[in-house]
Coordinates of C-alpha atoms and ligand atoms in Angstrom, one line a residue:
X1 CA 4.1 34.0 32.8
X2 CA 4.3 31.3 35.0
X3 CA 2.2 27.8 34.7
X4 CA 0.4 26.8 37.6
X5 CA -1.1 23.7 38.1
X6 CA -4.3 25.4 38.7
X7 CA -4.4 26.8 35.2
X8 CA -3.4 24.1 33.6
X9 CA -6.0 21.9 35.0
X10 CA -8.8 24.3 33.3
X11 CA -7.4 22.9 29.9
X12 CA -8.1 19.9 28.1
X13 CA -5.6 18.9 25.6
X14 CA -6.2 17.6 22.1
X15 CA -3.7 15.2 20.5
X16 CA -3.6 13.2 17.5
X17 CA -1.2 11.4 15.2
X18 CA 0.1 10.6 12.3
X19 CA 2.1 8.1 11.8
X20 CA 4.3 7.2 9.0
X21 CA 6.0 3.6 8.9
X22 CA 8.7 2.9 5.9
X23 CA 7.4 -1.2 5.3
X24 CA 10.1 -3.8 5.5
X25 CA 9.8 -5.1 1.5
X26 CA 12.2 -6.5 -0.9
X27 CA 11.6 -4.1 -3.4
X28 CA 10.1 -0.3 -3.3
X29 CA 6.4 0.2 -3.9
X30 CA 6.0 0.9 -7.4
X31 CA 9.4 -0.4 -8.7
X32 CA 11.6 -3.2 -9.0
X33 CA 14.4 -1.5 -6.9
X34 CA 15.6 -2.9 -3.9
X35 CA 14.7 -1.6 -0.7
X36 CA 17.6 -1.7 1.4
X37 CA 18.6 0.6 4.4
X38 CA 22.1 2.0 4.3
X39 CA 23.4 1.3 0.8
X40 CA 25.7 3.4 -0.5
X41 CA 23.7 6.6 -2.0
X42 CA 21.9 6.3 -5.2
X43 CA 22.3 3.0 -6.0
X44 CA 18.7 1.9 -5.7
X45 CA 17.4 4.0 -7.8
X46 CA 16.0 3.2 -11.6
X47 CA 14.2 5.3 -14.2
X48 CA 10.9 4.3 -12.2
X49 CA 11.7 5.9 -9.0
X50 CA 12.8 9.1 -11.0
X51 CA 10.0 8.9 -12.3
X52 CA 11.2 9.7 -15.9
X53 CA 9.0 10.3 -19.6
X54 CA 7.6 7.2 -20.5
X55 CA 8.2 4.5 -17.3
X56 CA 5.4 2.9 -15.5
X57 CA 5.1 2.1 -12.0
X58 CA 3.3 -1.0 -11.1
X59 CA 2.0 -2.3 -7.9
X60 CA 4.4 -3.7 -5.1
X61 CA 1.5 -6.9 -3.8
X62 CA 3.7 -7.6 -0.5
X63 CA 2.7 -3.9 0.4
X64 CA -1.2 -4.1 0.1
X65 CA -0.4 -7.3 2.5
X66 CA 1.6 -5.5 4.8
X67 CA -0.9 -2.6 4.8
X68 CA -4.0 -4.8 5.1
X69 CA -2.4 -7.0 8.3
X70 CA -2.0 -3.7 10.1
X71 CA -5.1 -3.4 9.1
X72 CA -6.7 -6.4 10.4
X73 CA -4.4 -6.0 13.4
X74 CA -6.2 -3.0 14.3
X75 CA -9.6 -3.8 13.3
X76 CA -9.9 -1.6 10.6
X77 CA -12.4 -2.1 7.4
X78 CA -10.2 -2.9 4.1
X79 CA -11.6 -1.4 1.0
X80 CA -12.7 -4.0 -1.5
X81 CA -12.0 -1.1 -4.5
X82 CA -8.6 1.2 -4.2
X83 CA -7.3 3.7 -6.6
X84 CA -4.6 5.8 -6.6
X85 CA -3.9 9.7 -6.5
X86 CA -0.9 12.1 -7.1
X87 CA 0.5 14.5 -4.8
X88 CA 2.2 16.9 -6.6
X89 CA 5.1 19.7 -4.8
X90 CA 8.5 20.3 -5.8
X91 CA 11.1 19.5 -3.6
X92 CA 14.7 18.1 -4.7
X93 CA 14.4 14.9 -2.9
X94 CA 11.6 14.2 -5.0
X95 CA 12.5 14.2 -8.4
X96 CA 9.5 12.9 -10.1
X97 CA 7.6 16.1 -8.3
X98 CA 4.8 14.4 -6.8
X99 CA 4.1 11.0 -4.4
X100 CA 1.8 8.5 -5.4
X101 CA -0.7 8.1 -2.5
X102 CA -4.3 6.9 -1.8
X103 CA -6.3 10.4 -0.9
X104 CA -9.9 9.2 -1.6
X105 CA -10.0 5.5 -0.8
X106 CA -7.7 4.4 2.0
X107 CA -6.8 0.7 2.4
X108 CA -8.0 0.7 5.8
X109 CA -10.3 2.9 7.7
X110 CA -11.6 2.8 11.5
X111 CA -10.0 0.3 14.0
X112 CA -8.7 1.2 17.3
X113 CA -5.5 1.3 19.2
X114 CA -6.0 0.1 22.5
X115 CA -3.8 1.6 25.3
X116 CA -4.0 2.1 29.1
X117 CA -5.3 5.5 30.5
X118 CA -3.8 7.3 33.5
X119 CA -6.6 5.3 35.7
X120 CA -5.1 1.9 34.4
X121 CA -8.3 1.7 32.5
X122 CA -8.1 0.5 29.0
X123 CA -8.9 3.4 26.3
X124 CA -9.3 2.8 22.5
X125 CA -7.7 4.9 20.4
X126 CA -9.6 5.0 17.4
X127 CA -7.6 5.4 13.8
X128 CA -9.3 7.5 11.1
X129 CA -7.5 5.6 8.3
X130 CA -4.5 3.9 7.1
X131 CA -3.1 4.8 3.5
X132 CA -0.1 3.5 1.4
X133 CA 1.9 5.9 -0.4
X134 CA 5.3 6.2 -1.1
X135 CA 8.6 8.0 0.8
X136 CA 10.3 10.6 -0.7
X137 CA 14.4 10.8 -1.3
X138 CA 16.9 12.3 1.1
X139 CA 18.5 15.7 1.3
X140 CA 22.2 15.3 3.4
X141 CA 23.0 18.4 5.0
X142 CA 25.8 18.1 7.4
X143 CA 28.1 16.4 4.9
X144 CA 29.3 19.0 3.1
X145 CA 29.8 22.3 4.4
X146 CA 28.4 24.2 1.1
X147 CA 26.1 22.0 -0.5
X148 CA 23.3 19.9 -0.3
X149 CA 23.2 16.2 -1.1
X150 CA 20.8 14.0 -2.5
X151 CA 20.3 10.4 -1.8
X152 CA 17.7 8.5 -3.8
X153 CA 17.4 5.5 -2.9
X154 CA 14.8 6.1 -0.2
X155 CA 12.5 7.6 -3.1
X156 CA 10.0 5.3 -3.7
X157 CA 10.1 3.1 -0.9
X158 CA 6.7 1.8 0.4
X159 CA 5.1 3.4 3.5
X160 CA 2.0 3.5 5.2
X161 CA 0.0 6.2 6.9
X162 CA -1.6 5.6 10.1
X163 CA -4.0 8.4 10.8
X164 CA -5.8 8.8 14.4
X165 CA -8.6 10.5 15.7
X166 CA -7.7 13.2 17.6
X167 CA -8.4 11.1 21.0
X168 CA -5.1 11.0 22.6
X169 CA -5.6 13.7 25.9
X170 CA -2.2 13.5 27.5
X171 CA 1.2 13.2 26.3
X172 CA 1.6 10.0 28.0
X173 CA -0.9 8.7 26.3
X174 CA 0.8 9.7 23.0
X175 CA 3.8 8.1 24.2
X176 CA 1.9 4.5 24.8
X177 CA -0.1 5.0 21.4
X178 CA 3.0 5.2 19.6
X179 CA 5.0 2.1 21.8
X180 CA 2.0 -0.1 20.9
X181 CA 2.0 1.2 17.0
X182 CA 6.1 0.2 17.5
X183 CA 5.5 -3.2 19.1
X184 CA 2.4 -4.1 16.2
X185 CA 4.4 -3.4 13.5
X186 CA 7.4 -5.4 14.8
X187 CA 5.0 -8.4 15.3
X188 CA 4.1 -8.3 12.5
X189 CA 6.8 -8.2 10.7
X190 CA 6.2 -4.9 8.2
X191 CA 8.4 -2.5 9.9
X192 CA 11.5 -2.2 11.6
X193 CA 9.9 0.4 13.9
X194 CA 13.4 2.6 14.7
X195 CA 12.1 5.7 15.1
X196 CA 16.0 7.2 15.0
X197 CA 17.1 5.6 11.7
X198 CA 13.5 7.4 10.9
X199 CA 11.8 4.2 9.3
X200 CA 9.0 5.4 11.6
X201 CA 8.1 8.9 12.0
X202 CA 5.5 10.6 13.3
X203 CA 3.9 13.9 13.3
X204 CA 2.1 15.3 16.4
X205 CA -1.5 17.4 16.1
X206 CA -2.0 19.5 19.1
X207 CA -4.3 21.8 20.5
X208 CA -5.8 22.7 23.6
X209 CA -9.4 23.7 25.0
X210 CA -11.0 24.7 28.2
X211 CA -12.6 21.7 29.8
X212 CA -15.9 20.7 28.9
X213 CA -15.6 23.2 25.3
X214 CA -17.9 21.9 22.8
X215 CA -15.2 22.8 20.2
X216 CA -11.7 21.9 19.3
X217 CA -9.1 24.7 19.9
X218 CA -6.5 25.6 16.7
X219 CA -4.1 23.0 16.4
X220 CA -0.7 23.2 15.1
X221 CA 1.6 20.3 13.5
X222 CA 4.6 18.7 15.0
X223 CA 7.7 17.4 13.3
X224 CA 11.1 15.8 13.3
X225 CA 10.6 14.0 16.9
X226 CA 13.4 10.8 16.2
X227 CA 11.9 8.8 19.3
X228 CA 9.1 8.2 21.3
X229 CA 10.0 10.1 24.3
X230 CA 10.8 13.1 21.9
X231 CA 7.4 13.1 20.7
X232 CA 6.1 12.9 24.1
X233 CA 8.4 16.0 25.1
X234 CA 7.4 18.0 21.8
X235 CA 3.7 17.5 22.9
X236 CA 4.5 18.5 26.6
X237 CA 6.1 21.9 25.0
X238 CA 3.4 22.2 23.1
X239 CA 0.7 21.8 25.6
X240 CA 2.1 24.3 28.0
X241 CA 3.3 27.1 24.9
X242 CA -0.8 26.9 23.7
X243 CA -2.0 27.4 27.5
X244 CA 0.0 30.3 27.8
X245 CA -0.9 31.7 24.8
X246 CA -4.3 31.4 25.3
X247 CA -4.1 33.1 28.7
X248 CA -2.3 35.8 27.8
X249 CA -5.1 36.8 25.0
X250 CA -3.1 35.2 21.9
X251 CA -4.1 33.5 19.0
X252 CA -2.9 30.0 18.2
X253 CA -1.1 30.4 14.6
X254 CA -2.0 27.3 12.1
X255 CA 1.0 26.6 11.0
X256 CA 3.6 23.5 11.1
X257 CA 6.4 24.0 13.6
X258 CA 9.8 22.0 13.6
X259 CA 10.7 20.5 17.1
X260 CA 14.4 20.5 18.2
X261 CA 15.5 17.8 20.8
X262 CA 18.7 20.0 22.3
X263 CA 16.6 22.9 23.0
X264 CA 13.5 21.2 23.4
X265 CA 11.4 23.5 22.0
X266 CA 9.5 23.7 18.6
X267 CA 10.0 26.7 16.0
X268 CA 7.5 27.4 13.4
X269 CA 8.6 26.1 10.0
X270 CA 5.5 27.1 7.8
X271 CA 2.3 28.7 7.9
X272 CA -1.0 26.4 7.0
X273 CA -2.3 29.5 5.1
X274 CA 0.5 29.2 2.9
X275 CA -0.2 25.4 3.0
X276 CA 0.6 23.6 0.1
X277 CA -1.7 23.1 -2.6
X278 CA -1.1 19.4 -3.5
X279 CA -3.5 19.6 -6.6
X280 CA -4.4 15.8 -6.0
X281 CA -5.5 14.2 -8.9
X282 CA -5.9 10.1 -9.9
X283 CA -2.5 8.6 -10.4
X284 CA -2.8 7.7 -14.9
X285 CA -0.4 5.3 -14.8
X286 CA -1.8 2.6 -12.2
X287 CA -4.5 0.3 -12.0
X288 CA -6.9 0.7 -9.0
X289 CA -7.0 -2.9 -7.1
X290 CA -9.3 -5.1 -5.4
X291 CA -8.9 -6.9 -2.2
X292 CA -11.1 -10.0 -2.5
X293 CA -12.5 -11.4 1.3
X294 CA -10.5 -14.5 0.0
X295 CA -7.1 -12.8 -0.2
X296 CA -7.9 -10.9 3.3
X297 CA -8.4 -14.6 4.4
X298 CA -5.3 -15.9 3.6
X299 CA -3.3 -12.7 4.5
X300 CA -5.3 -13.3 8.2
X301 CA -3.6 -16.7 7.9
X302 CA -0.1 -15.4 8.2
X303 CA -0.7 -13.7 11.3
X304 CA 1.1 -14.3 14.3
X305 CA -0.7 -13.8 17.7
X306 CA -0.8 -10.5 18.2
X307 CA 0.6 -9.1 21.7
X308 CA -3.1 -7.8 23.5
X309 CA -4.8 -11.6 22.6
X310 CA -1.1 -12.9 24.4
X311 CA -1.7 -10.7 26.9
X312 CA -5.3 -11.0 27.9
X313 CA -4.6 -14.7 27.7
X314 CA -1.9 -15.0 30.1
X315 CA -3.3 -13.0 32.4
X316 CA -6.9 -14.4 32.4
X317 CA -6.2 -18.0 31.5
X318 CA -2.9 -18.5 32.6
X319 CA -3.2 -16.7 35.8
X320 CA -0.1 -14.7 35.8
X321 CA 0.2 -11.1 36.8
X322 CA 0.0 -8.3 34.5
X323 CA 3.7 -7.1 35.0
X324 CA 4.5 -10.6 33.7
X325 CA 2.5 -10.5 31.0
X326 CA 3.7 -7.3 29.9
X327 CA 7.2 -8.3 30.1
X328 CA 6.6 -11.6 28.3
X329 CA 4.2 -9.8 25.3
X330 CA 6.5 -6.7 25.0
X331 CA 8.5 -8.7 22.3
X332 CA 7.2 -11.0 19.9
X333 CA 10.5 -13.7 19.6
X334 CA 10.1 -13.6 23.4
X335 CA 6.0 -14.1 23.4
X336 CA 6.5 -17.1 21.1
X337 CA 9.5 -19.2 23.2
X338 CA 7.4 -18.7 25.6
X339 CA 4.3 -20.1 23.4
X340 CA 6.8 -23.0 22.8
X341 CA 7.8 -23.6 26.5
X342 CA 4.7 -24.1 27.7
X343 CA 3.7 -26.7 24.8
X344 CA 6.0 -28.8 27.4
X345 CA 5.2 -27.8 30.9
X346 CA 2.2 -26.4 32.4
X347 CA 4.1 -24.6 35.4
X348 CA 3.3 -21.2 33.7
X349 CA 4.5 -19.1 36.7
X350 CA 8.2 -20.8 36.7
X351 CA 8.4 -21.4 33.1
X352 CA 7.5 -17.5 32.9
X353 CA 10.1 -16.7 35.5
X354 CA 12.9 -18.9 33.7
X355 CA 12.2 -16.8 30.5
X356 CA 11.9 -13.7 31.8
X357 CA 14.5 -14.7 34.4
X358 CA 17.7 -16.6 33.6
X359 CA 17.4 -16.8 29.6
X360 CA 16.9 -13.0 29.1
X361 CA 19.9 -12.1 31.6
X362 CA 21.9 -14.3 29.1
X363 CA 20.5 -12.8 26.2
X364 CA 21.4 -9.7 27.2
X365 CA 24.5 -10.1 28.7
X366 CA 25.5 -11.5 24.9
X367 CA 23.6 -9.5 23.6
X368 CA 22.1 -11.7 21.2
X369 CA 18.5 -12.3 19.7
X370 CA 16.6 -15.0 20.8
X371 CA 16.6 -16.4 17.3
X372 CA 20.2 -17.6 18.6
X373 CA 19.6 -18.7 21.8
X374 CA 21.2 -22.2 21.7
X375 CA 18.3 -24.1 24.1
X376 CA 15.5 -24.8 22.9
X377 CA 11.6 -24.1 24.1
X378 CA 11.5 -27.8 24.7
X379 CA 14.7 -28.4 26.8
X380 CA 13.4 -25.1 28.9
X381 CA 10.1 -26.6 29.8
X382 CA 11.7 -30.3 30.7
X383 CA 14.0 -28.2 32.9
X384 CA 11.4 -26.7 34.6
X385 CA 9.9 -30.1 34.7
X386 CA 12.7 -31.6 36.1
X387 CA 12.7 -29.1 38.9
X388 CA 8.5 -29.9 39.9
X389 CA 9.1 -33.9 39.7
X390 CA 12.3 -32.8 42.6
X391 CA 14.5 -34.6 40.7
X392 CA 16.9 -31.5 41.1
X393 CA 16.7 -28.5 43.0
X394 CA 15.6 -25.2 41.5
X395 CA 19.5 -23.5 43.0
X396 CA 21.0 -26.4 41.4
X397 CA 19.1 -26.2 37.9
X398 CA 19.9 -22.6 37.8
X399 CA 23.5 -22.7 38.9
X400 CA 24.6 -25.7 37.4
X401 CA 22.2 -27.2 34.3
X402 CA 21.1 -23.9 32.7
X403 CA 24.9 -23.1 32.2
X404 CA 25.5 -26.7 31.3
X405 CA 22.8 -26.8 28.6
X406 CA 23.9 -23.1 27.1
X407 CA 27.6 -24.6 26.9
X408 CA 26.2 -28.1 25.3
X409 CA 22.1 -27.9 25.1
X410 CA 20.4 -31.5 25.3
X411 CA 17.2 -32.9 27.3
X412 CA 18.2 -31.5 31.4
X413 CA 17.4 -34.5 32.6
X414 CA 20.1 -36.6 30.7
X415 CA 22.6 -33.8 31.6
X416 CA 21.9 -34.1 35.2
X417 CA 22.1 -38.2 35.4
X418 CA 25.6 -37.6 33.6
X419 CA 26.5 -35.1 35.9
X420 CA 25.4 -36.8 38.9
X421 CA 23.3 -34.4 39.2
X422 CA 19.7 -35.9 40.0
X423 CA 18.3 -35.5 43.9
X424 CA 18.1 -39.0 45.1
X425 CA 15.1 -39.9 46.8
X426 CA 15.9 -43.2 46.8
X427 CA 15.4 -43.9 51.1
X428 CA 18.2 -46.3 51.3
X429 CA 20.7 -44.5 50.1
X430 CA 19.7 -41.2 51.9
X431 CA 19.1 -43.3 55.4
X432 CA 23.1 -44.7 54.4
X433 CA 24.5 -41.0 54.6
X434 CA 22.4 -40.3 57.4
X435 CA 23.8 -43.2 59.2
X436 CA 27.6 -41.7 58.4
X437 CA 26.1 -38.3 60.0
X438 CA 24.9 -39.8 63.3
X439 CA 28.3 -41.8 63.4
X440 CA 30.8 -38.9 62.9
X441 CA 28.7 -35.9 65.0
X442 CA 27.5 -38.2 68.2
X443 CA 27.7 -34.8 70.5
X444 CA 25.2 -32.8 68.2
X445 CA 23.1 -36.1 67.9
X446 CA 22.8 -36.1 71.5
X447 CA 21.9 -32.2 71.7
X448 CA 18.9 -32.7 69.2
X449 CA 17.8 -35.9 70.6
X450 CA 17.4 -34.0 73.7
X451 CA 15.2 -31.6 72.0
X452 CA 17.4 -28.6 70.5
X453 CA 15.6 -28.6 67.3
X454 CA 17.7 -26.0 65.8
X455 CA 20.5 -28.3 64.9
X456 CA 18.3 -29.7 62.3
X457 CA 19.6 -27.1 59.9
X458 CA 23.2 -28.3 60.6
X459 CA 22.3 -32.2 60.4
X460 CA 20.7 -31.0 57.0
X461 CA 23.8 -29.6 56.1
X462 CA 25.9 -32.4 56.6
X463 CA 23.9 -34.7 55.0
X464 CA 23.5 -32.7 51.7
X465 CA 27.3 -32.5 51.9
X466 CA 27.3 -36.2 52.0
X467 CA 24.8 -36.4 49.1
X468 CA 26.6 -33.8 47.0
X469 CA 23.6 -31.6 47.1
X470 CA 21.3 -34.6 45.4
X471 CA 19.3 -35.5 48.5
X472 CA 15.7 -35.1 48.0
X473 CA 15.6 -32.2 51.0
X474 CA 11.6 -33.6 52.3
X475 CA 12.6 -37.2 52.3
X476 CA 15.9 -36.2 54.2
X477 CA 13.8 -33.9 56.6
X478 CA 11.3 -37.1 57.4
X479 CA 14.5 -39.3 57.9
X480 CA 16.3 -37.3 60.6
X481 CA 13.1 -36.7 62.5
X482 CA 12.0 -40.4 62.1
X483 CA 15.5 -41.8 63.3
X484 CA 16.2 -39.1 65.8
X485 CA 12.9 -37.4 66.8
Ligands
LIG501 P1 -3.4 17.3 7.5 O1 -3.2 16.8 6.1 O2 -3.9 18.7 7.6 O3 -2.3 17.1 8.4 P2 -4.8 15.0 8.3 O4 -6.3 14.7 8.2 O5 -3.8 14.2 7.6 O6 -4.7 16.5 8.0 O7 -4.4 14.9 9.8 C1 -5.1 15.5 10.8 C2 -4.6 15.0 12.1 O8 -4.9 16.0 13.1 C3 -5.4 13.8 12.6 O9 -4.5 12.9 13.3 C4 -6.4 14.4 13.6 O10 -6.8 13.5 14.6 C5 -5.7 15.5 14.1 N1 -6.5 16.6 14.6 C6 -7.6 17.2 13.9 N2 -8.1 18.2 14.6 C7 -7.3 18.4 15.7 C8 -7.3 19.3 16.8 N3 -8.2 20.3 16.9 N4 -6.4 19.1 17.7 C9 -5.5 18.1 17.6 N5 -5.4 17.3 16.7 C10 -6.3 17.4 15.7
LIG502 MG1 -0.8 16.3 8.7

């Protein structure tokens, strides 16, 4: 059966996520162990993580922090009181046969994800809750040919759960929910947010309804989408597999289906019916906590701006245009030169285009982090200073003091007088090179005098070959008129 536009239009798709996201700590989230990315298998791995007869977990603090500034990024309400539950299956990754998790009271619950809709308006995506539990071990399959292997050292490592409503209509919209997830946790610091190295995963609810339904259609569960845009082609499959379905008088099964990026299609992987029965029952062996308003306070502290505040405030205060703002916000070491540039200058626009400009193209071209980038916000704003007092040239900043700071970075202006570099305006001396201009080209004098204003561009010329480039180009402009004109 083919798709048409027409019937697609008479369905209203239903999306929502969850989202898992592995948090950037020292040590795991009920142990001691370190948690590292890429160690050499089971090495990170004690009797606590095993969970063996007799250990104890105890409570990782830099997690709750992480979990409650996602939190507060999102506006969610943190629980004062938090237990702990187990969630018991067998699996071999998972060697103590159940994750510690928070089923009943959630760190965090309600808040919003704000993203753009397909008008440009702005739409809140609102989050059910966030939890903290822990992730599982590893199971290798493509190593060796007849067995399975095991790596531990990801048991136990701290993640949090971001839950959302199921108000995501469009698989677009999916993909911008997830990029602003990405770019939150970055800013903040909790997650590396690589979706292919999996320390953030996420697993896609979908169903569909006929517009204007008063009730949800079946939904099935998405998995193993190792990017953004997979996720946003899983849903996109998913979408248009339901709709035909539905037309062709089939029932949506509830079950969990396994998406596969070189076919791009989803198989089903297990029924819900035969759903797992996670027996949930309070975690024994650890305390419940409280969050104190006091210790929300002072993780609130740590905060860095956060990219929509960056955003709405460059675009409303600062006046610049929204593709701007986006490219500046988009990443945070970016967002907070640019913070730093403008502590110096208040030329927004150009210090905005130097950043996005000439320093990323160098940053990318080396390929390094702005964290190395050898000039500092400072020197970047006197440089664009430099440039609006017209003591240089904006060609000649770019093509001859940006590289000269990157090869030896000091204050612009300094590098310029020892270069030579500065525009004069200094009348005297302009009016001297002038004078050596109307002495060497009498014939195209005469022509201008005589009112072929054209030539001013090649009496220009000569005199800014005279000057080296320094003359002041308006003081030189008013010269040659006043002496010739
Ligand atoms: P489960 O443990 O069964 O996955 P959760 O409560 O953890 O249940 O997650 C449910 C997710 O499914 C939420 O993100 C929610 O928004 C989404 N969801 C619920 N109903 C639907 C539906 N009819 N269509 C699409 N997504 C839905
Ligand atoms: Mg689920």
């Amino acid at each position: 059966m083919e798709l048409t536009q027409e019937i697609r239009d008479k369905y209203q798709p239903v999306i929502g996520l969850e989202v898992h996201a592995q948090m950037l700590t020292k040590t795991k989230a009920y142990s001691n162990d370190i948690n590292e990315y890429g160690a050499a298998p089971n090495t990170n791995v004690s009797a606590i993580s095993l969970g063996h007869p007799g250990t104890l977990p105890r409570m990782n603090k830099q997690t709750i922090n992480y979990a409650i500034k996602m939190g507060l990024a999102i506006g969610s309400e943190i629980a004062e009181y938090q237990s702990f539950d187990r969630k018991n299956y067998f699996y071999p990754d998972l060697p103590k046969g159940y994750q510690i998790t928070q089923d009943i009271t959630p760190i965090c619950t309600g808040g919003e994800v704000v993203i753009k809709d397909a008008e440009g308006n702005e739409k809140g995506i609102r989050i059910t809750r966030i939890h903290m539990e822990e992730d599982a071990g590893k199971s290798i399959h493509d190593i060796d040919p007849f067995n399975t292997l095991i790596d531990l050292n990801r048991a136990g490592v701290p993640l949090i759960e971001i839950v959302s409503e199921p108000d995501i209509a469009t698989s677009q919209e999916a993909y911008d929910y997830l990029t602003e997830i990405r770019k939150l946790v970055r800013y903040l610091d909790i997650c590396d947010g690589n979706m292919e190295e999996g320390s953030l995963r996420c697993d896609a609810n979908i169903s569909v309804m006929l517009k204007g339904a008063k009730e949800y259609g079946q939904r099935v569960e998405v998995k193993n989408m190792n990017s953004i845009r997979n996720v946003q082609r899983a849903i996109e499959h998913e979408i248009e597999r339901h709709i035909i379905a539905i037309e062709k008088g089939e029932k949506i099964a509830q079950e969990t289906r396994n998406y596969n990026a070189l076919t791009n299609e989803t198989t089903a992987m297990r029924s819900k019916e035969a759903a797992n029965d996670y027996r949930f029952f309070p975690e024994p062996d650890l305390q419940p906590i409280r969050v104190t308003q006091d210790h929300i306070d002072k993780v609130k502290e740590g905060m860095p701006p956060l990219p929509n505040y960056l955003f709405k405030r460059y675009t409303n205060e600062l006046k610049l245009s929204e593709y701007d703002a986006g490219i500046l916000t988009d990443q945070k070491e970016i967002a907070l030169y640019f913070e730093e540039v403008i502590k110096t200058t208040s030329n927004y626009k150009s210090a905005a285009n130097w950043v996005m400009g000439d320093m990323k193209s160098y940053l990318n071209a080396q390929a390094i982090p702005v964290s190395e980038f050898q000039i500092t916000p400072e020197q970047l704003g006197e440089l664009v200073n430099l440039i609006d007092e017209g003591k240089v040239s904006h060609n000649l900043a770019s093509q001859k003091i940006f590289p000269a700071m990157l090869e030896n970075p000091g204050n612009p202006e300094k590098i310029a007088a020892d270069n030579d570099w500065l525009q004069s305006n200094d009348g005297n001396e302009i009016e001297g090179f002038l004078d050596e201009v109307i002495a060497e080209n009498p014939a195209e004098v005469e022509r201008f005098k005589n009112g072929e204003k054209k030539l001013m561009g090649f009496l220009m010329g000569q005199l800014m070959k005279k000057s080296r480039g320094k003359a002041d180009p308006k003081m030189a402009t008013q010269l040659i008129n006043k002496k010739l004109g």
